[in-house]
């Protein structure tokens, strides 16, 4: 909810209720899920926009089955989504994995996807009433290693989309950006991750290499870095678990692939400690060095931020 000095008022609310049930037996694990979601958008009219009051309901149902045949582990799933505005759609996925040697596992999967535009994307100030749902098909192969205190995995993936959600600054009455459909797009890349123990400390991280293109224009898709990486070092200090995380984000494009955003790196700090049987005190500092960087080409990026929270867990 925002209330600006120009008198505009913009409120979005959402209610999401979900249920997941699992049944385990000798033949595998059966999962069944149900979900109901209601979104509402209210915006007072201002100099540039008409007043808006709209709500939309979505319901979803899913079923999954995980089982083994010999050395092969299988996962099958299907989900049906019914959107009040865009109707129903079914998405399916299948995955299989198998071990080789004592420490390695290889897996592969393929699945379809469906995503309806949010009420903000179709009706909000930067929305488009003609926005269509995003559909796609994704394929991936993964190689994983686990031995002792160390683990690593390499995932290679490719996703092909129709009507992918994107943003444009060249065709928008708002001047900055608006939501559009990218008629055909491809996203492919690889992720290399790992974790190991160094004395009492745990070192973990991952590197992502990504290529995301609009297949019609040949330009890069907005806000998808070509390279990104995260490294985290965490260690116990008395009753605390404290650590530092370095996050690097490479070059990105915006304005329909016509403009370039420089890469940046941030340092984040985090710590937690139990304060009783069920409670944990958590704190973190994001952008600890207070770096100035450009996140989207239009708006100021957050400066240093500090968070403190309490977590309760019953067991």
CSV table of C-alpha atoms in Angstrom, one decimal:
chain,number,residue,atom,x,y,z
A,1,UNK,CA,0.0,0.0,0.0
A,2,UNK,CA,1.4,3.4,-1.0
A,3,UNK,CA,0.0,6.9,-0.4
A,4,UNK,CA,2.1,9.5,-2.3
A,5,UNK,CA,2.2,13.2,-2.0
A,6,UNK,CA,0.4,13.6,-5.3
A,7,UNK,CA,-2.7,12.2,-3.7
A,8,UNK,CA,-2.6,8.7,-5.4
A,9,UNK,CA,-3.5,5.7,-3.4
A,10,UNK,CA,-2.8,2.1,-4.4
A,11,UNK,CA,-3.7,-1.0,-2.3
A,12,UNK,CA,-3.3,-4.6,-3.2
A,13,UNK,CA,-4.4,-7.5,-1.0
A,14,UNK,CA,-4.1,-11.2,-1.3
A,15,UNK,CA,-5.5,-14.2,0.5
A,16,UNK,CA,-4.0,-17.6,-0.1
A,17,UNK,CA,-5.2,-20.9,1.5
A,18,UNK,CA,-3.3,-24.1,0.7
A,19,UNK,CA,-3.4,-27.7,1.8
A,20,UNK,CA,-0.9,-30.6,1.2
A,21,UNK,CA,-1.4,-34.2,2.1
A,22,UNK,CA,1.0,-37.0,1.7
A,23,UNK,CA,0.6,-40.8,2.1
A,24,UNK,CA,3.6,-43.1,2.2
A,25,UNK,CA,3.4,-46.8,1.4
A,26,UNK,CA,5.5,-49.6,0.0
A,27,UNK,CA,4.7,-48.5,-3.5
A,28,UNK,CA,5.9,-44.9,-3.0
A,29,UNK,CA,4.7,-41.5,-1.8
A,30,UNK,CA,1.5,-40.0,-3.0
A,31,UNK,CA,1.0,-36.2,-2.6
A,32,UNK,CA,-2.2,-34.3,-3.1
A,33,UNK,CA,-2.5,-30.5,-2.9
A,34,UNK,CA,-5.3,-27.9,-3.1
A,35,UNK,CA,-5.0,-24.1,-3.2
A,36,UNK,CA,-7.3,-21.1,-3.3
A,37,UNK,CA,-6.2,-17.6,-4.0
A,38,UNK,CA,-8.1,-14.3,-4.0
A,39,UNK,CA,-6.4,-11.1,-5.1
A,40,UNK,CA,-7.9,-7.6,-4.9
A,41,UNK,CA,-6.6,-4.3,-6.3
A,42,UNK,CA,-7.9,-0.9,-5.3
A,43,UNK,CA,-6.5,2.4,-6.7
A,44,UNK,CA,-7.8,5.9,-6.4
A,45,UNK,CA,-7.7,7.9,-9.7
A,46,UNK,CA,-5.0,10.5,-10.1
A,47,UNK,CA,-3.6,12.7,-12.9
A,48,UNK,CA,-2.4,9.8,-15.0
A,49,UNK,CA,-4.6,6.8,-14.0
A,50,UNK,CA,-8.3,6.0,-13.7
A,51,UNK,CA,-9.7,4.6,-10.5
A,52,UNK,CA,-9.5,0.8,-10.2
A,53,UNK,CA,-11.4,-1.7,-8.2
A,54,UNK,CA,-11.0,-5.3,-9.3
A,55,UNK,CA,-10.6,-8.8,-7.7
A,56,UNK,CA,-9.8,-12.2,-9.2
A,57,UNK,CA,-9.9,-15.7,-7.8
A,58,UNK,CA,-7.6,-18.7,-8.7
A,59,UNK,CA,-7.9,-22.3,-7.6
A,60,UNK,CA,-5.4,-25.1,-8.1
A,61,UNK,CA,-5.1,-28.8,-7.5
A,62,UNK,CA,-2.0,-31.0,-7.8
A,63,UNK,CA,-1.1,-34.7,-7.5
A,64,UNK,CA,2.4,-36.2,-7.3
A,65,UNK,CA,3.8,-39.7,-7.1
A,66,UNK,CA,7.4,-40.6,-6.1
A,67,UNK,CA,8.5,-44.2,-6.4
A,68,UNK,CA,11.4,-46.5,-7.2
A,69,UNK,CA,12.0,-49.2,-9.7
A,70,UNK,CA,15.3,-50.9,-9.2
A,71,UNK,CA,18.0,-48.3,-9.0
A,72,UNK,CA,15.8,-45.7,-10.7
A,73,UNK,CA,13.9,-43.1,-8.6
A,74,UNK,CA,10.9,-41.5,-10.3
A,75,UNK,CA,8.8,-38.4,-9.7
A,76,UNK,CA,5.6,-37.8,-11.6
A,77,UNK,CA,3.4,-34.7,-11.0
A,78,UNK,CA,0.4,-33.0,-12.5
A,79,UNK,CA,-1.3,-29.7,-11.6
A,80,UNK,CA,-4.5,-28.1,-12.7
A,81,UNK,CA,-5.0,-24.3,-12.4
A,82,UNK,CA,-8.3,-22.5,-13.0
A,83,UNK,CA,-8.1,-18.8,-13.2
A,84,UNK,CA,-11.3,-16.7,-13.1
A,85,UNK,CA,-10.1,-14.6,-16.1
A,86,UNK,CA,-8.0,-17.0,-18.1
A,87,UNK,CA,-9.7,-20.4,-17.6
A,88,UNK,CA,-8.1,-23.8,-16.9
A,89,UNK,CA,-4.7,-25.3,-17.7
A,90,UNK,CA,-2.9,-28.5,-16.8
A,91,UNK,CA,0.9,-28.7,-16.3
A,92,UNK,CA,2.8,-32.0,-16.0
A,93,UNK,CA,6.3,-33.1,-15.1
A,94,UNK,CA,8.4,-36.2,-14.9
A,95,UNK,CA,11.8,-36.7,-13.4
A,96,UNK,CA,14.1,-39.7,-12.9
A,97,UNK,CA,17.4,-40.2,-11.1
A,98,UNK,CA,19.9,-43.0,-10.4
A,99,UNK,CA,23.1,-43.5,-8.5
A,100,UNK,CA,26.4,-44.5,-9.9
A,101,UNK,CA,29.4,-45.3,-7.8
A,102,UNK,CA,29.3,-44.7,-4.1
A,103,UNK,CA,29.0,-40.9,-4.1
A,104,UNK,CA,27.4,-39.8,-7.4
A,105,UNK,CA,23.9,-39.4,-8.7
A,106,UNK,CA,22.6,-38.3,-12.1
A,107,UNK,CA,19.1,-37.1,-12.8
A,108,UNK,CA,17.0,-35.6,-15.6
A,109,UNK,CA,13.6,-34.1,-15.9
A,110,UNK,CA,11.1,-32.4,-18.2
A,111,UNK,CA,8.0,-30.4,-17.3
A,112,UNK,CA,5.5,-27.9,-18.7
A,113,UNK,CA,4.5,-24.7,-16.9
A,114,UNK,CA,1.6,-22.3,-16.8
A,115,UNK,CA,1.5,-18.9,-15.1
A,116,UNK,CA,-1.4,-16.5,-15.3
A,117,UNK,CA,-0.7,-12.7,-15.0
A,118,UNK,CA,-1.3,-11.2,-11.6
A,119,UNK,CA,-4.1,-8.7,-11.1
A,120,UNK,CA,-1.3,-6.0,-10.9
A,121,UNK,CA,0.1,-7.0,-14.3
A,122,UNK,CA,-3.3,-6.8,-16.0
A,123,UNK,CA,-5.0,-3.9,-14.2
A,124,UNK,CA,-2.4,-1.9,-12.3
A,125,UNK,CA,-0.9,1.5,-13.4
A,126,UNK,CA,1.7,-0.3,-15.5
A,127,UNK,CA,-0.5,-3.3,-16.4
A,128,UNK,CA,-1.9,-4.4,-19.8
A,129,UNK,CA,-5.5,-5.7,-20.2
A,130,UNK,CA,-4.3,-7.7,-23.2
A,131,UNK,CA,-1.6,-9.6,-21.3
A,132,UNK,CA,-1.8,-13.4,-21.9
A,133,UNK,CA,-0.8,-16.3,-19.6
A,134,UNK,CA,2.8,-17.5,-19.8
A,135,UNK,CA,3.4,-21.1,-20.9
A,136,UNK,CA,6.6,-23.1,-21.2
A,137,UNK,CA,8.5,-26.3,-21.2
A,138,UNK,CA,11.7,-26.9,-19.3
A,139,UNK,CA,14.3,-29.6,-19.4
A,140,UNK,CA,17.3,-30.2,-17.1
A,141,UNK,CA,20.1,-32.7,-16.4
A,142,UNK,CA,21.8,-32.7,-13.0
A,143,UNK,CA,25.0,-34.4,-11.7
A,144,UNK,CA,25.4,-34.5,-8.0
A,145,UNK,CA,28.3,-35.6,-5.7
A,146,UNK,CA,28.1,-36.2,-1.9
A,147,UNK,CA,30.9,-37.6,0.2
A,148,UNK,CA,31.8,-36.9,3.8
A,149,UNK,CA,31.5,-33.2,4.7
A,150,UNK,CA,31.4,-32.1,1.0
A,151,UNK,CA,28.8,-32.0,-1.7
A,152,UNK,CA,28.6,-30.5,-5.2
A,153,UNK,CA,26.1,-30.5,-8.1
A,154,UNK,CA,26.0,-29.3,-11.7
A,155,UNK,CA,22.7,-28.5,-13.4
A,156,UNK,CA,22.3,-27.8,-17.1
A,157,UNK,CA,18.9,-26.5,-18.1
A,158,UNK,CA,16.8,-25.0,-20.9
A,159,UNK,CA,13.3,-23.5,-20.9
A,160,UNK,CA,11.3,-22.4,-23.9
A,161,UNK,CA,8.4,-20.0,-23.4
A,162,UNK,CA,5.4,-18.6,-25.3
A,163,UNK,CA,4.0,-15.3,-24.2
A,164,UNK,CA,6.7,-14.9,-21.4
A,165,UNK,CA,6.1,-12.0,-19.1
A,166,UNK,CA,8.4,-9.1,-19.8
A,167,UNK,CA,8.7,-5.3,-19.5
A,168,UNK,CA,9.1,-2.6,-22.1
A,169,UNK,CA,9.9,1.1,-21.9
A,170,UNK,CA,9.4,1.9,-25.6
A,171,UNK,CA,5.7,1.2,-26.0
A,172,UNK,CA,4.4,2.4,-22.7
A,173,UNK,CA,2.2,5.3,-22.0
A,174,UNK,CA,3.5,5.4,-18.5
A,175,UNK,CA,6.9,6.3,-19.9
A,176,UNK,CA,9.0,4.1,-17.6
A,177,UNK,CA,7.9,0.5,-18.3
A,178,UNK,CA,4.8,-1.6,-18.7
A,179,UNK,CA,4.2,-5.4,-18.7
A,180,UNK,CA,4.2,-7.1,-22.1
A,181,UNK,CA,4.2,-10.6,-23.6
A,182,UNK,CA,7.4,-11.8,-25.3
A,183,UNK,CA,5.9,-14.1,-27.9
A,184,UNK,CA,8.8,-16.6,-28.0
A,185,UNK,CA,11.8,-16.7,-25.6
A,186,UNK,CA,14.5,-19.1,-24.6
A,187,UNK,CA,16.4,-19.3,-21.2
A,188,UNK,CA,19.3,-21.7,-20.9
A,189,UNK,CA,22.3,-22.0,-18.6
A,190,UNK,CA,24.1,-24.0,-16.0
A,191,UNK,CA,24.4,-23.8,-12.2
A,192,UNK,CA,27.4,-25.1,-10.3
A,193,UNK,CA,27.0,-25.3,-6.5
A,194,UNK,CA,28.8,-26.9,-3.6
A,195,UNK,CA,29.4,-27.0,0.2
A,196,UNK,CA,32.3,-28.2,2.3
A,197,UNK,CA,33.6,-28.0,5.9
A,198,UNK,CA,36.7,-26.0,6.7
A,199,UNK,CA,37.6,-26.6,10.3
A,200,UNK,CA,34.5,-25.4,12.3
A,201,UNK,CA,33.2,-23.3,9.4
A,202,UNK,CA,30.9,-24.2,6.5
A,203,UNK,CA,31.7,-22.8,3.1
A,204,UNK,CA,29.0,-22.9,0.4
A,205,UNK,CA,28.3,-21.2,-2.8
A,206,UNK,CA,27.0,-21.4,-6.4
A,207,UNK,CA,27.8,-19.9,-9.8
A,208,UNK,CA,25.2,-19.3,-12.4
A,209,UNK,CA,25.8,-18.8,-16.1
A,210,UNK,CA,22.7,-17.7,-18.0
A,211,UNK,CA,21.6,-16.8,-21.5
A,212,UNK,CA,18.1,-15.5,-22.0
A,213,UNK,CA,16.9,-14.2,-25.3
A,214,UNK,CA,13.8,-12.9,-27.1
A,215,UNK,CA,13.8,-15.3,-30.1
A,216,UNK,CA,11.8,-12.9,-32.3
A,217,UNK,CA,14.1,-9.8,-31.9
A,218,UNK,CA,17.3,-11.6,-30.9
A,219,UNK,CA,17.8,-9.3,-28.0
A,220,UNK,CA,18.6,-10.3,-24.4
A,221,UNK,CA,15.7,-10.4,-22.0
A,222,UNK,CA,15.5,-7.7,-19.3
A,223,UNK,CA,17.1,-8.1,-15.9
A,224,UNK,CA,18.6,-11.5,-16.3
A,225,UNK,CA,22.3,-11.4,-15.5
A,226,UNK,CA,24.7,-13.3,-17.7
A,227,UNK,CA,26.7,-14.4,-14.7
A,228,UNK,CA,26.0,-14.4,-10.9
A,229,UNK,CA,27.6,-16.0,-7.9
A,230,UNK,CA,27.1,-16.3,-4.2
A,231,UNK,CA,29.7,-17.4,-1.5
A,232,UNK,CA,28.7,-17.9,2.1
A,233,UNK,CA,31.0,-18.7,5.1
A,234,UNK,CA,29.2,-19.6,8.4
A,235,UNK,CA,30.8,-20.7,11.7
A,236,UNK,CA,29.6,-21.2,15.3
A,237,UNK,CA,30.8,-18.5,17.7
A,238,UNK,CA,29.9,-19.4,21.3
A,239,UNK,CA,26.1,-19.7,21.2
A,240,UNK,CA,25.8,-17.9,17.9
A,241,UNK,CA,25.9,-19.1,14.3
A,242,UNK,CA,27.4,-16.2,12.4
A,243,UNK,CA,28.5,-15.7,8.8
A,244,UNK,CA,29.1,-13.5,5.8
A,245,UNK,CA,27.8,-13.8,2.3
A,246,UNK,CA,29.2,-12.3,-0.8
A,247,UNK,CA,26.8,-11.9,-3.8
A,248,UNK,CA,27.9,-10.8,-7.3
A,249,UNK,CA,25.6,-10.0,-10.1
A,250,UNK,CA,26.9,-9.6,-13.7
A,251,UNK,CA,25.8,-7.4,-16.6
A,252,UNK,CA,22.1,-7.1,-17.3
A,253,UNK,CA,19.9,-5.5,-19.9
A,254,UNK,CA,16.8,-3.4,-19.7
A,255,UNK,CA,14.5,-1.2,-21.9
A,256,UNK,CA,13.7,-4.2,-24.1
A,257,UNK,CA,17.4,-5.2,-24.3
A,258,UNK,CA,18.5,-1.8,-25.6
A,259,UNK,CA,20.4,-0.6,-22.5
A,260,UNK,CA,23.0,-2.2,-20.2
A,261,UNK,CA,23.2,-2.2,-16.4
A,262,UNK,CA,26.6,-2.7,-14.9
A,263,UNK,CA,27.3,-5.6,-12.6
A,264,UNK,CA,27.7,-5.1,-8.8
A,265,UNK,CA,28.7,-7.0,-5.7
A,266,UNK,CA,27.2,-6.9,-2.2
A,267,UNK,CA,28.3,-8.1,1.2
A,268,UNK,CA,25.6,-9.4,3.6
A,269,UNK,CA,26.1,-10.5,7.2
A,270,UNK,CA,23.9,-12.8,9.2
A,271,UNK,CA,23.7,-14.4,12.7
A,272,UNK,CA,21.3,-16.4,14.8
A,273,UNK,CA,21.2,-18.1,18.2
A,274,UNK,CA,18.7,-20.2,20.1
A,275,UNK,CA,17.0,-18.5,23.1
A,276,UNK,CA,15.0,-21.3,24.5
A,277,UNK,CA,13.6,-24.6,23.3
A,278,UNK,CA,11.4,-23.3,20.5
A,279,UNK,CA,12.8,-19.8,19.8
A,280,UNK,CA,15.6,-18.5,17.7
A,281,UNK,CA,16.9,-15.0,17.5
A,282,UNK,CA,17.8,-14.0,13.9
A,283,UNK,CA,19.5,-10.9,12.6
A,284,UNK,CA,21.0,-9.9,9.2
A,285,UNK,CA,22.6,-6.9,7.6
A,286,UNK,CA,22.1,-6.5,3.8
A,287,UNK,CA,24.5,-4.4,1.7
A,288,UNK,CA,26.7,-4.1,4.8
A,289,UNK,CA,29.3,-2.0,2.9
A,290,UNK,CA,26.5,0.4,1.8
A,291,UNK,CA,27.4,0.1,-1.8
A,292,UNK,CA,25.6,2.2,-4.4
A,293,UNK,CA,24.4,0.2,-7.4
A,294,UNK,CA,21.8,0.2,-10.1
A,295,UNK,CA,19.3,-2.6,-9.8
A,296,UNK,CA,16.7,-1.8,-12.6
A,297,UNK,CA,17.8,1.4,-14.5
A,298,UNK,CA,14.9,3.4,-13.1
A,299,UNK,CA,14.7,3.4,-9.3
A,300,UNK,CA,17.2,3.8,-6.5
A,301,UNK,CA,18.5,0.6,-5.0
A,302,UNK,CA,18.3,0.0,-1.2
A,303,UNK,CA,21.2,1.2,1.0
A,304,UNK,CA,22.4,-0.7,4.1
A,305,UNK,CA,19.5,-2.5,5.8
A,306,UNK,CA,19.3,-4.2,9.2
A,307,UNK,CA,16.7,-6.8,10.2
A,308,UNK,CA,16.0,-8.5,13.5
A,309,UNK,CA,13.5,-11.3,13.9
A,310,UNK,CA,12.3,-14.2,16.1
A,311,UNK,CA,11.6,-17.6,14.8
A,312,UNK,CA,9.4,-20.2,16.6
A,313,UNK,CA,9.5,-23.8,15.8
A,314,UNK,CA,7.6,-26.5,17.6
A,315,UNK,CA,8.8,-30.1,17.7
